[in-house]
Amino acid sequence: MIDILASSANILTEAGFTTGRVSINGREALVFEDAIVLGFLFTYEDPLELIESWDKDASRAVADHQFGLRHAAQKAWNAYVVLLAAGDTTYANSVVLTAIEEDLVGTRKIARAGIGDHADLGAALLPLLPLQTAPKLEAVDIVAEIRQRATELQPRAIDAFLSTAEETVVIQVLEEAP
Amino acid sequence: MKLAFLDLCGFRGYRKPIRIEFAEGFTIIDGHNGVGKSTIFDAIEFALTGTLSKYSDAKAGGETVADYLWWTGEGPVPTDRYVEVGFRDDDEEVTIRRTQFDDPNASILEKLAARLCDTRLVPVAPLSQLCATAIIRDEHITSLSLDLKEADRYALLRDALGANNADAWIARGNRLVSLAKQRTAAAQQDVTTANADVAAAARRLDEVRASLVAETVMADVVERLRAFANTVVTPDQLAGPVRERIAAVGAEIESLRSLSERWNTAQAERLRIDDLSKSLDAANTEKQAATAALQALTSTQESVSASALAGEARSLISLVGLGRQLGLRNGHCPLCGKGQSHEEFEHGIQTAESLAHRLNEDAARAAEREQARGIAETRLATATRAVEAAKSAQLSALSVVNSFDQRRKAEGIAADATAEQITARAAELRQSLYTAQKDLRILETLRLSVDLERAQRAEADAKSRLTRAQERFGRARKAEAGAQALYDAARRATSETLDRRLERVLPLMSELYRRLRPHPVWNDIEYSIRGDVRRFLKLQVGEALNPQFLFSSGQRRATGLAFLLSVNLSLAWSRWRTILLDDPVQHVDDFRTVHLAELIAQLVSEGRQIICAVEDAALADLLCRRLPVDRPQGARRVTLGPDTDGALAKLAERLVNPLVRNSLLSGPEQLAAG
């Protein structure tokens, strides 16, 4: 098990967010903000606790930070409430969690359970994070690749194939090969 | 490079000129249906490619989209008809302009392509490919992604990544294999034909042989002739040795015949040799006696020959007779003129007569001695001839006998063989010779037959052609194997390098799917490549479920967006940093629209230029709030609609300002207050 709050702070900080720990409803929470979004992150022991407490916690967070949200103006539309539970979820609970997420009233909610490691946490916070995979594909020397895969042939035949010679010439070279 | 602006007039539904400046970060375009949002994207594609791919080859009533590129509506005609698109990067601005009558200069298009593409990887028709992957249209989001056949989906991604001219090598390899197969097939046909020719020639040969003599008879003949000539050569080589043997046997028969004929003579001569030896001895004895007799007669040498003495006697008698006849003349001898008396004269005559008588007697005796010597010489000559004759006869007999014996020995006939045995052997040889000659005639009917020779020649030619055809076939097969190896190498090089690249891209595709979260249950999608000859890109969720048949319309659209965006982001060869989204959220619910906004926000943060058209003004507001603005004029909002003349126009345009940077976390006191 990981310390979800601490790990979340680390991940969000690495992603360019400013973070701070606060207490909301007596529950330690994380406040985060960057140039576009801001939000609150709560952690729970299990999905049931999350389902029971999230609304109250989210409302409390908004109330506690109403001045900041008012100051945020347009940015307040980009407010997130991230609700993370450590324990595994049932299908029924996962449906409830999805329903929480699909409720866009007031804030954008991210509700996930079964956060057991950093991979789970990264997946949960993915909407807030930069692209995790960015393949940089280099040029392929296809001629060298072809040569590498035709070692059973005479070099002259490969040279002929890879040249601009007519196919009939290549065939002739292939026929003449010892 | 990024888009800088779009100027157009008289294009599609736009009658009046309009210019849209694109912000470096994002530009959100909103407006109701039919206000020309999609035309903005069409104009960009048209400027770059000269066509609109979304209509493909669609025709109706003999018309194509080309008939509707330029404004054809009612009302005042446009002042001009053109499309002009500007691209910009830190160094330069490139403008592409197409009018109703003019295309842009090819060099400008090439220059733009060079700026928009990595020249090392640039594919064929790069600007078209760029438009195909950068302009994501509403109507194509599912049809070009989830609804695509797996092979076409693979091809789409391959084209996005490919651009390594591998296809050209595969095509060359394919042509090479085709050519090699053609040559192999031709060579194989040649072999088949040659085989058929050989078989036909062999059949013809069999027919000819059968018509000449029965094979068993020929086999017997061959065996007899092989035995006769003491050889094991093939039938077609048998005639020579047989002829040589026939000549030898003929000579042997002739020799035996000669021996047989000389047999009695030789035997008679052999018997005569003893008598001839005795005759020679007798002749030699006689010769010795004759020689002795002659030597005895020739021991006394005669001073004057008998004829000379007789001549002297006759001359003297003639002189005496003449003296008597003449008598003493005048007291002088008439013969010598000497003065003498008659008595002296008479006495002298008598003395002369007496001398003549003695001479005559001496002459007679000399004649007798000469006759005896002559007889002795004749006897010796006769004896000598007899000796020579005896010798000759003896040598002749010996010669006959020796010659016979030598021939007999040469023929290997024992000294005690009889004439009958020789005759029998000669008869045996004659029979053998007769049989061989008869067999040879049969054999030669085989060889000498014109048809047979022709058939044999034809068979040899056919076999020769078959050999050459087999050699060509072997070379062709070797070349085909080589061509196939090269083709395989090209294909494997292509597929393996592509797979390696795809493997690096698939995680991005999965991530974009997870970000857009099309489905509440299946949070992950699995992209897999399968197939050997034809390659497929398969999409699966859950336990090997196909989202194409499982997801709702909105979920499929969100999944398609994830795929198309990942294709765009995977373009290894593109330097065009712009993604154009034409109404990407139709049928997508608000929840997933937020996901899309979050994803687009990340793309803008990473330096992509997003140009997104939406119908809903509230959604446009959401996007303008949610996407990052990192600089003044970094984002723009444009609203399209009809102007007071009813012409499509830009109704509103404003810059999107950056948001407040710190609100919740501006200072520790606020945290404390929280």
Short mmCIF file of C-alpha atoms in Angstrom, two decimals, chain B residues 193-209 451-465:
data_model
loop_
_atom_site.label_atom_id
_atom_site.label_comp_id
_atom_site.label_asym_id
_atom_site.label_seq_id
_atom_site.Cartn_x
_atom_site.Cartn_y
_atom_site.Cartn_z
CA THR B 193 7.79 -29.88 -73.63
CA ALA B 194 11.29 -31.35 -73.80
CA ASN B 195 10.19 -34.36 -71.76
CA ALA B 196 7.28 -34.85 -74.08
CA ASP B 197 9.65 -34.55 -77.03
CA VAL B 198 11.97 -37.16 -75.51
CA ALA B 199 9.06 -39.48 -74.86
CA ALA B 200 7.76 -38.95 -78.38
CA ALA B 201 11.21 -39.53 -79.85
CA ALA B 202 11.59 -42.70 -77.79
CA ARG B 203 8.20 -43.90 -78.94
CA ARG B 204 9.11 -43.16 -82.52
CA LEU B 205 12.37 -45.04 -82.05
CA ASP B 206 10.53 -47.99 -80.62
CA GLU B 207 8.15 -47.96 -83.53
CA VAL B 208 10.98 -47.88 -86.04
CA ARG B 209 12.82 -50.64 -84.28
CA ASP B 451 14.12 -43.85 -90.25
CA LEU B 452 16.02 -45.34 -87.40
CA GLU B 453 18.84 -42.86 -87.73
CA ARG B 454 16.38 -40.04 -87.95
CA ALA B 455 14.57 -41.31 -84.91
CA GLN B 456 17.79 -41.75 -83.03
CA ARG B 457 18.89 -38.26 -84.01
CA ALA B 458 15.56 -36.89 -82.95
CA GLU B 459 15.83 -38.67 -79.63
CA ALA B 460 19.34 -37.39 -79.08
CA ASP B 461 18.26 -33.86 -79.96
CA ALA B 462 15.29 -34.12 -77.66
CA LYS B 463 17.49 -35.38 -74.83
CA SER B 464 19.90 -32.55 -75.46
CA ARG B 465 17.05 -30.04 -75.39
#
